[in-house]
Amino acid sequence: MEIDFSIGNVSAKLVRGWFFGGMKLVTPSESIWLQHPLQPSTHFSFRLKRCWQRRISGHLVRIEKTRPLLAAGVRPQSYSVFVDGELVANDHGL
């Protein structure tokens, strides 16, 4: 799954691999792991909502992932992207 958005005037995208669960924030100048496939917390978590915050090009970027309670690994999850507190993109999928 990929979600394209802008951080100021910099293009960015949130990329998530459905098979291993890795998730990255990618800009033209850098690639930041939010969930690395080799970290146990990527696969085993009891939280229904997770948030990540990073400062990119002077802007605060927050990614929120909300998962369902039952069988979360095989059901669609919701993703929201905020830049400086404003919702710029959201999607629902694996």
mmCIF file of C-alpha atoms in Angstrom:
data_model
loop_
_atom_site.group_PDB
_atom_site.id
_atom_site.type_symbol
_atom_site.label_atom_id
_atom_site.label_comp_id
_atom_site.label_asym_id
_atom_site.label_seq_id
_atom_site.Cartn_x
_atom_site.Cartn_y
_atom_site.Cartn_z
ATOM 1 C CA MET A 1 0.000 0.000 0.000
ATOM 2 C CA GLU A 2 1.228 3.506 -0.832
ATOM 3 C CA ILE A 3 -0.175 6.860 0.265
ATOM 4 C CA ASP A 4 1.175 9.909 -1.604
ATOM 5 C CA PHE A 5 1.146 13.328 0.074
ATOM 6 C CA SER A 6 3.178 16.543 0.356
ATOM 7 C CA ILE A 7 5.209 17.949 3.226
ATOM 8 C CA GLY A 8 5.285 21.650 2.406
ATOM 9 C CA ASN A 9 6.581 21.546 -1.157
ATOM 10 C CA VAL A 10 8.361 18.182 -0.777
ATOM 11 C CA SER A 11 6.649 15.085 -2.161
ATOM 12 C CA ALA A 12 6.453 12.106 0.176
ATOM 13 C CA LYS A 13 4.787 8.744 0.476
ATOM 14 C CA LEU A 14 3.957 6.233 3.153
ATOM 15 C CA VAL A 15 4.783 2.715 1.974
ATOM 16 C CA ARG A 16 3.641 -0.448 3.757
ATOM 17 C CA GLY A 17 4.470 -3.995 2.715
ATOM 18 C CA TRP A 18 1.463 -6.194 3.390
ATOM 19 C CA PHE A 19 3.379 -9.476 3.654
ATOM 20 C CA PHE A 20 6.049 -8.615 6.254
ATOM 21 C CA GLY A 21 4.356 -5.533 7.736
ATOM 22 C CA GLY A 22 7.249 -3.106 7.242
ATOM 23 C CA MET A 23 6.288 0.559 6.908
ATOM 24 C CA LYS A 24 8.466 3.439 5.658
ATOM 25 C CA LEU A 25 8.110 7.171 5.179
ATOM 26 C CA VAL A 26 9.885 8.023 1.915
ATOM 27 C CA THR A 27 10.944 11.466 0.638
ATOM 28 C CA PRO A 28 13.323 12.283 -2.228
ATOM 29 C CA SER A 29 16.182 12.788 0.244
ATOM 30 C CA GLU A 30 15.562 10.062 2.859
ATOM 31 C CA SER A 31 13.739 6.883 3.780
ATOM 32 C CA ILE A 32 12.667 6.389 7.412
ATOM 33 C CA TRP A 33 11.517 3.058 8.842
ATOM 34 C CA LEU A 34 8.449 3.401 11.044
ATOM 35 C CA GLN A 35 7.919 -0.347 11.431
ATOM 36 C CA HIS A 36 10.850 -2.567 10.528
ATOM 37 C CA PRO A 37 9.925 -6.161 9.576
ATOM 38 C CA LEU A 38 12.610 -7.594 11.892
ATOM 39 C CA GLN A 39 11.328 -5.852 15.040
ATOM 40 C CA PRO A 40 8.976 -8.017 17.144
ATOM 41 C CA SER A 41 6.765 -4.996 17.931
ATOM 42 C CA THR A 42 5.858 -4.858 14.224
ATOM 43 C CA HIS A 43 4.110 -8.234 14.486
ATOM 44 C CA PHE A 44 3.065 -8.484 18.134
ATOM 45 C CA SER A 45 1.161 -5.571 19.617
ATOM 46 C CA PHE A 46 -1.995 -5.276 21.684
ATOM 47 C CA ARG A 47 -2.537 -1.603 20.895
ATOM 48 C CA LEU A 48 -5.358 -0.726 18.514
ATOM 49 C CA LYS A 49 -3.855 2.647 17.620
ATOM 50 C CA ARG A 50 -0.197 3.481 16.991
ATOM 51 C CA CYS A 51 1.345 6.868 16.205
ATOM 52 C CA TRP A 52 4.720 7.901 14.824
ATOM 53 C CA GLN A 53 6.053 11.470 14.667
ATOM 54 C CA ARG A 54 9.005 12.734 12.650
ATOM 55 C CA ARG A 55 10.275 16.189 11.765
ATOM 56 C CA ILE A 56 10.925 16.486 8.029
ATOM 57 C CA SER A 57 11.929 19.710 6.248
ATOM 58 C CA GLY A 58 10.885 21.750 9.285
ATOM 59 C CA HIS A 59 7.382 20.230 9.418
ATOM 60 C CA LEU A 60 5.999 17.836 12.020
ATOM 61 C CA VAL A 61 4.654 14.700 10.327
ATOM 62 C CA ARG A 62 2.429 12.331 12.327
ATOM 63 C CA ILE A 63 1.289 8.941 11.045
ATOM 64 C CA GLU A 64 -1.583 7.154 12.808
ATOM 65 C CA LYS A 65 -2.505 3.526 12.242
ATOM 66 C CA THR A 66 -5.741 2.101 13.649
ATOM 67 C CA ARG A 67 -6.358 -1.629 13.499
ATOM 68 C CA PRO A 68 -9.435 -3.732 14.203
ATOM 69 C CA LEU A 69 -9.699 -5.661 17.452
ATOM 70 C CA LEU A 70 -10.053 -9.170 16.039
ATOM 71 C CA ALA A 71 -7.778 -10.800 13.416
ATOM 72 C CA ALA A 72 -5.979 -7.512 12.803
ATOM 73 C CA GLY A 73 -3.219 -9.063 10.706
ATOM 74 C CA VAL A 74 -5.598 -10.173 7.983
ATOM 75 C CA ARG A 75 -8.139 -7.326 8.062
ATOM 76 C CA PRO A 76 -7.879 -3.811 6.605
ATOM 77 C CA GLN A 77 -6.371 -1.105 8.796
ATOM 78 C CA SER A 78 -6.837 2.686 8.693
ATOM 79 C CA TYR A 79 -3.934 5.072 8.097
ATOM 80 C CA SER A 80 -3.985 8.860 8.583
ATOM 81 C CA VAL A 81 -1.185 11.306 7.746
ATOM 82 C CA PHE A 82 -0.997 14.696 9.460
ATOM 83 C CA VAL A 83 1.425 17.495 8.576
ATOM 84 C CA ASP A 84 1.661 20.257 11.192
ATOM 85 C CA GLY A 85 -1.561 18.986 12.779
ATOM 86 C CA GLU A 86 -3.664 19.001 9.591
ATOM 87 C CA LEU A 87 -4.942 15.839 7.928
ATOM 88 C CA VAL A 88 -3.366 15.618 4.457
ATOM 89 C CA ALA A 89 -4.076 11.984 3.528
ATOM 90 C CA ASN A 90 -5.823 8.876 4.770
ATOM 91 C CA ASP A 91 -6.467 5.390 3.448
ATOM 92 C CA HIS A 92 -7.957 2.085 4.512
ATOM 93 C CA GLY A 93 -6.380 -1.208 3.487
ATOM 94 C CA LEU A 94 -3.882 -3.949 4.191
#
